[in-house]
């Protein structure tokens, strides 16, 4: 069978012309099939990137209603990418300032509390750290207002109830946006 596929010509072994033409036709047919599949599939591959050029993509849903429709939580982190024109409109999570948006070459918090708004709350009795009432502690961007406030906030203390020797006075601490 091998002899029917090859011929010896001037010391070289080569495919016979008829067989070569048949193999070429098979390769062309295979390439045409691959091209047809690439034209009909939604997902495209380019190197290490996989993408969709049209339609909607669903994660956790079979009926996406938007370009990207996620049914569930989305976890963001930061890769350390600089905020450049290529990253414009990107979101990331930063532990110090929460969710940030890349806009005008700057990573900025998606939400910034307006001036005068309060953040955090701690009800303290007799100067001991911690809430007297269950659920009385609300952190302000990770800070306990009894101890400190984040940058850009002023710490405020309010005397709720006082006794004559300040042994059982109640205080409320919170942070006010500057």
XYZ file of N, CA and C in Angstrom:
534
model
N 0.827 -1.187 0.000
C 0.000 0.000 0.000
C 0.867 1.246 0.000
N 1.974 1.213 0.746
C 2.862 2.365 0.790
C 3.426 2.651 -0.585
N 3.727 1.590 -1.319
C 4.289 1.778 -2.654
C 3.304 2.452 -3.589
N 2.027 2.277 -3.398
C 1.043 2.911 -4.270
C 0.919 4.401 -3.976
N 1.407 4.866 -2.794
C 1.329 6.278 -2.442
C 2.576 7.058 -2.816
N 3.705 6.354 -2.937
C 4.961 7.049 -3.201
C 5.617 6.534 -4.465
N 6.465 7.360 -5.047
C 7.245 6.956 -6.218
C 8.662 7.459 -6.032
N 9.610 6.676 -6.514
C 10.999 7.081 -6.413
C 11.367 7.798 -7.692
N 11.838 9.037 -7.545
C 12.218 9.813 -8.718
C 13.558 10.471 -8.447
N 14.588 10.038 -9.166
C 15.923 10.620 -9.026
C 16.451 10.553 -7.611
N 16.233 9.479 -6.909
C 16.742 9.309 -5.565
C 15.834 9.904 -4.490
N 14.785 10.654 -4.862
C 13.857 11.238 -3.900
C 12.563 10.445 -3.882
N 11.925 10.392 -2.745
C 10.622 9.741 -2.640
C 9.579 10.849 -2.532
N 8.549 10.800 -3.323
C 7.509 11.827 -3.288
C 6.151 11.182 -3.455
N 5.098 11.922 -3.059
C 3.741 11.426 -3.261
C 3.430 11.415 -4.742
N 2.710 10.416 -5.160
C 2.286 10.376 -6.554
C 1.322 11.525 -6.806
N 1.294 12.043 -7.974
C 0.508 13.220 -8.309
C -0.970 13.048 -7.985
N -1.552 11.912 -8.265
C -2.967 11.682 -7.988
C -3.254 11.689 -6.501
N -2.374 11.060 -5.723
C -2.549 11.027 -4.279
C -2.370 12.421 -3.670
N -1.394 13.180 -4.187
C -1.153 14.525 -3.694
C -2.371 15.401 -3.927
N -2.987 15.266 -5.075
C -4.175 16.056 -5.386
C -5.321 15.677 -4.430
N -5.467 14.375 -4.132
C -6.515 13.917 -3.219
C -6.277 14.466 -1.811
N -5.025 14.416 -1.330
C -4.708 14.943 -0.005
C -4.962 16.451 0.060
N -4.612 17.154 -1.004
C -4.830 18.592 -1.067
C -6.318 18.910 -0.998
N -7.138 18.122 -1.674
C -8.587 18.311 -1.648
C -9.120 18.076 -0.235
N -8.619 17.039 0.451
C -9.051 16.749 1.821
C -8.686 17.884 2.772
N -7.465 18.420 2.627
C -7.033 19.528 3.479
C -7.884 20.759 3.216
N -8.171 21.041 1.959
C -9.012 22.187 1.616
C -10.411 22.028 2.192
N -10.954 20.802 2.124
C -12.278 20.540 2.685
C -12.278 20.736 4.195
N -11.213 20.270 4.861
C -11.096 20.420 6.296
C -11.002 21.905 6.670
N -10.194 22.663 5.919
C -10.056 24.091 6.196
C -11.387 24.808 5.979
N -12.127 24.431 4.952
C -13.433 25.039 4.693
C -14.401 24.742 5.831
N -14.347 23.526 6.374
C -15.216 23.161 7.497
C -14.864 23.972 8.744
N -13.565 24.135 9.018
C -13.126 24.933 10.169
C -13.580 26.377 10.000
N -13.427 26.925 8.804
C -13.868 28.301 8.537
C -15.373 28.441 8.734
N -16.140 27.451 8.291
C -17.591 27.493 8.451
C -17.974 27.473 9.933
N -17.283 26.644 10.715
C -17.541 26.590 12.151
C -17.215 27.936 12.793
N -16.078 28.525 12.418
C -15.693 29.822 12.961
C -16.698 30.908 12.602
N -17.324 30.794 11.449
C -18.305 31.799 11.041
C -19.619 31.652 11.798
N -19.967 30.430 12.204
C -21.254 30.210 12.856
C -21.177 30.263 14.377
N -19.988 30.073 14.961
C -19.889 30.104 16.415
C -19.862 31.543 16.910
N -20.428 31.773 18.095
C -20.475 33.104 18.673
C -19.109 33.462 19.273
N -18.459 32.490 19.905
C -17.174 32.734 20.556
C -16.051 32.747 19.535
N -15.181 33.730 19.634
C -14.007 33.847 18.780
C -12.771 33.710 19.663
N -11.713 33.163 19.104
C -10.458 33.009 19.828
C -9.373 33.716 19.045
N -8.593 34.534 19.764
C -7.462 35.220 19.165
C -6.321 35.147 20.169
N -5.413 34.210 19.974
C -4.326 34.010 20.936
C -4.891 33.558 22.268
N -4.623 34.300 23.330
C -5.117 33.937 24.656
C -6.442 34.629 24.984
N -7.015 35.370 24.035
C -8.287 36.064 24.257
C -9.441 35.304 23.631
N -10.543 35.201 24.364
C -11.785 34.635 23.856
C -12.825 35.734 23.959
N -13.570 35.978 22.904
C -14.495 37.099 22.912
C -15.725 36.820 22.072
N -16.719 37.682 22.230
C -17.961 37.625 21.481
C -18.103 38.963 20.765
N -18.444 38.932 19.502
C -18.546 40.188 18.750
C -19.956 40.755 18.717
N -20.943 39.950 19.081
C -22.314 40.461 19.109
C -23.149 39.606 20.056
N -24.326 40.121 20.403
C -25.221 39.372 21.281
C -24.921 39.627 22.745
N -25.580 38.870 23.618
C -25.444 39.008 25.062
C -24.789 37.765 25.644
N -24.075 37.946 26.744
C -23.411 36.846 27.441
C -24.040 36.724 28.821
N -24.421 35.518 29.193
C -25.005 35.287 30.505
C -24.113 34.416 31.360
N -23.970 34.790 32.632
C -23.274 33.969 33.607
C -24.308 33.642 34.672
N -24.658 32.386 34.789
C -25.684 31.982 35.740
C -27.100 32.194 35.212
N -27.238 32.539 33.938
C -28.556 32.708 33.315
C -28.491 32.263 31.860
N -29.544 31.595 31.412
C -29.616 31.153 30.016
C -30.282 32.204 29.134
N -30.804 33.275 29.744
C -31.495 34.316 28.980
C -30.958 35.701 29.346
N -29.706 35.992 28.968
C -29.145 37.295 29.317
C -29.908 38.435 28.644
N -30.164 39.488 29.411
C -30.925 40.639 28.913
C -30.027 41.813 28.524
N -28.761 41.776 28.929
C -27.809 42.853 28.643
C -26.543 42.242 28.050
N -25.618 43.099 27.598
C -24.365 42.639 27.010
C -23.671 41.641 27.927
N -23.583 41.958 29.224
C -23.093 41.016 30.229
C -24.132 40.974 31.335
N -24.732 39.819 31.542
C -25.801 39.641 32.515
C -25.355 38.573 33.506
N -25.054 38.989 34.745
C -24.559 38.075 35.765
C -25.639 37.869 36.815
N -26.040 36.617 37.009
C -27.016 36.276 38.036
C -26.233 35.793 39.250
N -25.887 36.718 40.132
C -25.089 36.401 41.312
C -24.102 37.520 41.572
N -23.269 37.300 42.567
C -22.300 38.309 42.944
C -21.139 38.315 41.949
N -20.544 39.487 41.788
C -19.352 39.642 40.965
C -18.226 40.034 41.906
N -17.118 39.339 41.817
C -15.989 39.658 42.687
C -14.974 40.473 41.905
N -14.647 41.650 42.447
C -13.655 42.523 41.845
C -12.395 42.495 42.681
N -11.265 42.646 42.040
C -10.002 42.817 42.739
C -9.172 43.791 41.920
N -7.975 44.060 42.358
C -7.112 44.985 41.643
C -5.884 44.249 41.141
N -5.586 44.421 39.862
C -4.384 43.822 39.295
C -3.212 44.783 39.368
N -3.467 46.002 39.844
C -2.412 46.997 39.910
C -2.245 47.770 38.612
N -3.153 47.539 37.664
C -3.085 48.224 36.376
C -3.244 49.721 36.570
N -2.410 50.477 35.872
C -2.521 51.939 35.927
C -3.796 52.388 35.213
N -4.354 53.497 35.646
C -5.547 54.059 35.004
C -5.089 54.856 33.785
N -5.176 54.234 32.624
C -4.759 54.851 31.363
C -5.953 54.898 30.426
N -5.745 55.440 29.236
C -6.827 55.491 28.243
C -7.341 54.085 27.934
N -6.453 53.092 27.925
C -6.868 51.712 27.638
C -7.740 51.135 28.751
N -7.578 51.610 29.994
C -8.350 51.102 31.132
C -9.570 51.964 31.432
N -9.762 53.051 30.723
C -10.877 53.980 30.962
C -12.202 53.220 31.066
N -12.967 53.482 32.123
C -14.259 52.828 32.331
C -14.172 51.531 33.109
N -12.969 51.097 33.477
C -12.785 49.860 34.237
C -13.151 50.055 35.701
N -13.575 48.970 36.335
C -13.863 48.960 37.772
C -12.858 48.057 38.461
N -12.531 48.377 39.703
C -11.679 47.510 40.525
C -12.080 47.689 41.982
N -11.608 46.763 42.828
C -11.833 46.883 44.269
C -10.513 47.196 44.947
N -10.521 48.190 45.800
C -9.363 48.575 46.580
C -9.786 48.500 48.045
N -9.049 47.764 48.853
C -9.447 47.549 50.250
C -9.578 48.854 51.028
N -8.784 49.857 50.708
C -8.827 51.116 51.461
C -9.987 52.010 51.068
N -10.378 51.990 49.785
C -11.422 52.937 49.362
C -12.597 52.293 48.642
N -12.672 50.978 48.632
C -13.832 50.294 48.042
C -13.757 50.195 46.528
N -14.906 50.199 45.885
C -14.973 50.065 44.424
C -14.531 51.375 43.786
N -13.638 51.263 42.799
C -13.095 52.435 42.120
C -13.362 52.348 40.622
N -13.463 53.525 39.994
C -13.682 53.660 38.559
C -12.488 54.376 37.954
N -11.977 53.864 36.826
C -10.904 54.533 36.094
C -11.542 55.572 35.181
N -11.241 56.830 35.459
C -11.813 57.923 34.679
C -10.823 59.074 34.652
N -10.561 59.592 33.465
C -9.629 60.717 33.294
C -8.263 60.427 33.919
N -7.737 59.231 33.680
C -6.404 58.803 34.129
C -6.274 58.726 35.653
N -7.403 58.615 36.376
C -7.373 58.532 37.839
C -8.350 57.471 38.326
N -7.880 56.633 39.267
C -8.776 55.704 39.955
C -9.483 56.480 41.054
N -10.809 56.544 41.010
C -11.589 57.286 41.997
C -12.668 56.395 42.585
N -13.015 56.616 43.880
C -14.099 55.836 44.478
C -15.400 56.043 43.696
N -16.153 54.973 43.519
C -17.433 55.075 42.821
C -18.394 55.923 43.644
N -18.301 55.775 44.973
C -19.168 56.567 45.842
C -18.305 57.355 46.812
N -18.548 58.634 46.901
C -17.898 59.487 47.889
C -18.996 60.161 48.692
N -18.910 60.042 49.992
C -19.929 60.650 50.855
C -19.899 62.169 50.704
N -21.069 62.790 50.606
C -21.104 64.255 50.506
C -20.669 64.918 51.807
N -20.159 66.139 51.709
C -19.747 66.899 52.875
C -20.904 66.986 53.874
N -20.579 66.769 55.144
C -21.580 66.859 56.205
C -22.295 65.554 56.493
N -22.111 64.547 55.663
C -22.785 63.271 55.935
C -22.000 62.504 56.994
N -22.711 61.712 57.766
C -22.057 60.958 58.821
C -21.773 59.537 58.372
N -20.793 58.951 59.053
C -20.365 57.600 58.713
C -19.966 56.917 60.009
N -20.446 55.733 60.230
C -20.085 54.982 61.417
C -20.842 55.436 62.654
N -20.791 54.580 63.681
C -21.529 54.863 64.916
C -21.018 53.902 65.972
N -20.761 54.420 67.167
C -20.422 53.538 68.280
C -20.990 54.120 69.560
N -21.743 53.317 70.265
C -22.360 53.689 71.543
C -21.462 53.125 72.630
N -20.881 54.009 73.444
C -19.902 53.579 74.439
C -20.365 53.999 75.830
N -20.194 53.115 76.804
C -20.566 53.395 78.186
C -19.320 53.395 79.066
N -19.173 54.435 79.898
C -18.083 54.557 80.872
C -16.702 54.500 80.233
N -16.592 54.877 78.951
C -15.284 54.915 78.309
C -14.737 53.566 77.911
N -15.508 52.498 78.074
C -15.035 51.190 77.643
C -15.292 51.044 76.149
N -14.353 50.439 75.459
C -14.506 50.268 74.016
C -15.542 49.193 73.745
N -16.399 49.443 72.796
C -17.355 48.440 72.370
C -18.775 48.864 72.635
N -19.687 48.269 71.934
C -21.089 48.651 72.069
C -21.694 48.132 73.365
N -22.529 48.965 73.967
C -23.291 48.532 75.132
C -24.501 47.734 74.653
N -25.121 48.208 73.580
C -26.294 47.547 73.026
C -25.872 46.701 71.829
N -26.489 45.551 71.672
C -26.152 44.687 70.544
C -26.401 45.433 69.233
N -25.449 45.379 68.336
C -25.608 46.022 67.035
C -25.369 47.515 67.063
N -24.799 48.053 68.165
C -24.598 49.493 68.281
C -23.335 49.973 67.585
N -22.508 49.090 67.074
C -21.277 49.473 66.398
C -21.467 49.392 64.885
N -21.229 50.496 64.204
C -21.239 50.541 62.738
C -19.918 51.157 62.322
N -19.108 50.437 61.581
C -17.806 50.938 61.152
C -17.954 51.990 60.063
N -17.000 52.898 60.016
C -16.932 53.915 58.965
C -15.723 53.593 58.095
N -15.970 53.021 56.931
C -14.898 52.624 56.016
C -13.830 51.807 56.745
N -14.276 50.902 57.610
C -13.376 50.014 58.331
C -12.872 50.556 59.658
N -13.211 51.787 60.012
C -12.752 52.400 61.259
C -13.864 52.374 62.312
N -13.470 52.152 63.575
C -14.388 52.272 64.708
C -14.359 53.739 65.137
N -15.466 54.477 65.020
C -15.472 55.903 65.359
C -15.038 56.209 66.792
N -15.141 55.249 67.696
C -14.673 55.466 69.067
C -13.157 55.684 69.080
N -12.458 55.012 68.145
C -10.999 55.064 68.129
C -10.445 56.077 67.127
N -11.023 56.142 65.936
C -10.499 57.031 64.888
C -11.474 57.064 63.719
N -11.270 58.040 62.844
C -12.055 58.149 61.609
C -11.105 58.111 60.414
N -11.594 57.724 59.244
C -10.729 57.709 58.059
C -10.361 59.129 57.622
N -9.369 59.237 56.777
C -8.949 60.519 56.223
C -10.133 61.197 55.546
N -10.275 62.489 55.792
C -11.366 63.251 55.188
C -12.599 63.347 56.080
N -12.539 62.753 57.276
C -13.649 62.784 58.225
C -13.190 63.403 59.546
N -14.128 63.980 60.270
C -13.878 64.500 61.606
C -14.599 63.614 62.607
N -13.919 63.280 63.704
C -14.504 62.439 64.748
C -15.341 63.315 65.678
N -16.574 62.887 65.946
C -17.502 63.638 66.787
C -17.936 62.758 67.956
N -18.004 63.363 69.148
C -18.468 62.656 70.336
C -19.672 63.424 70.887
N -20.682 62.682 71.251
C -21.882 63.299 71.804
C -22.191 62.610 73.129
N -22.341 63.412 74.183
C -22.685 62.888 75.493
C -24.189 62.646 75.521
N -24.576 61.396 75.643
C -25.990 61.023 75.612
C -26.609 61.119 76.999
N -25.927 60.557 77.976
C -26.435 60.563 79.346
C -25.247 60.647 80.287
N -25.298 61.595 81.236
C -24.176 61.777 82.149
C -24.621 61.543 83.583
N -23.693 61.054 84.371
C -23.959 60.985 85.803
C -23.016 61.977 86.488
N -23.140 62.156 87.780
C -22.387 63.185 88.485
C -20.882 62.929 88.526
N -20.425 61.678 88.515
C -18.984 61.418 88.582
C -18.425 60.789 87.308
N -19.229 60.754 86.237
C -18.822 60.244 84.922
C -18.391 58.771 84.961
N -18.974 57.988 85.873
C -18.641 56.564 85.922
C -19.582 55.720 85.064
N -20.716 56.287 84.708
C -21.638 55.515 83.872
C -22.218 56.373 82.753
N -21.452 57.367 82.318
C -21.922 58.229 81.226
C -21.927 57.459 79.915
N -22.881 57.803 79.062
C -22.990 57.164 77.757
C -22.603 58.160 76.673
N -21.814 57.697 75.720
C -21.347 58.543 74.629
C -21.651 57.864 73.291
N -21.869 58.668 72.297
C -22.001 58.182 70.926
C -20.887 58.853 70.115
N -20.157 58.068 69.347
C -19.106 58.580 68.483
C -19.481 58.294 67.031
N -19.215 59.243 66.167
C -19.398 59.007 64.746
C -18.451 59.905 63.970
N -18.366 59.711 62.670
C -17.463 60.478 61.812
C -18.310 61.322 60.851
N -17.885 62.580 60.669
C -18.584 63.505 59.770
C -17.647 63.844 58.613
N -18.155 63.730 57.389
C -17.368 64.050 56.191
C -17.033 65.530 56.161
N -15.751 65.861 55.987
C -15.307 67.260 55.923
C -15.735 67.895 54.614
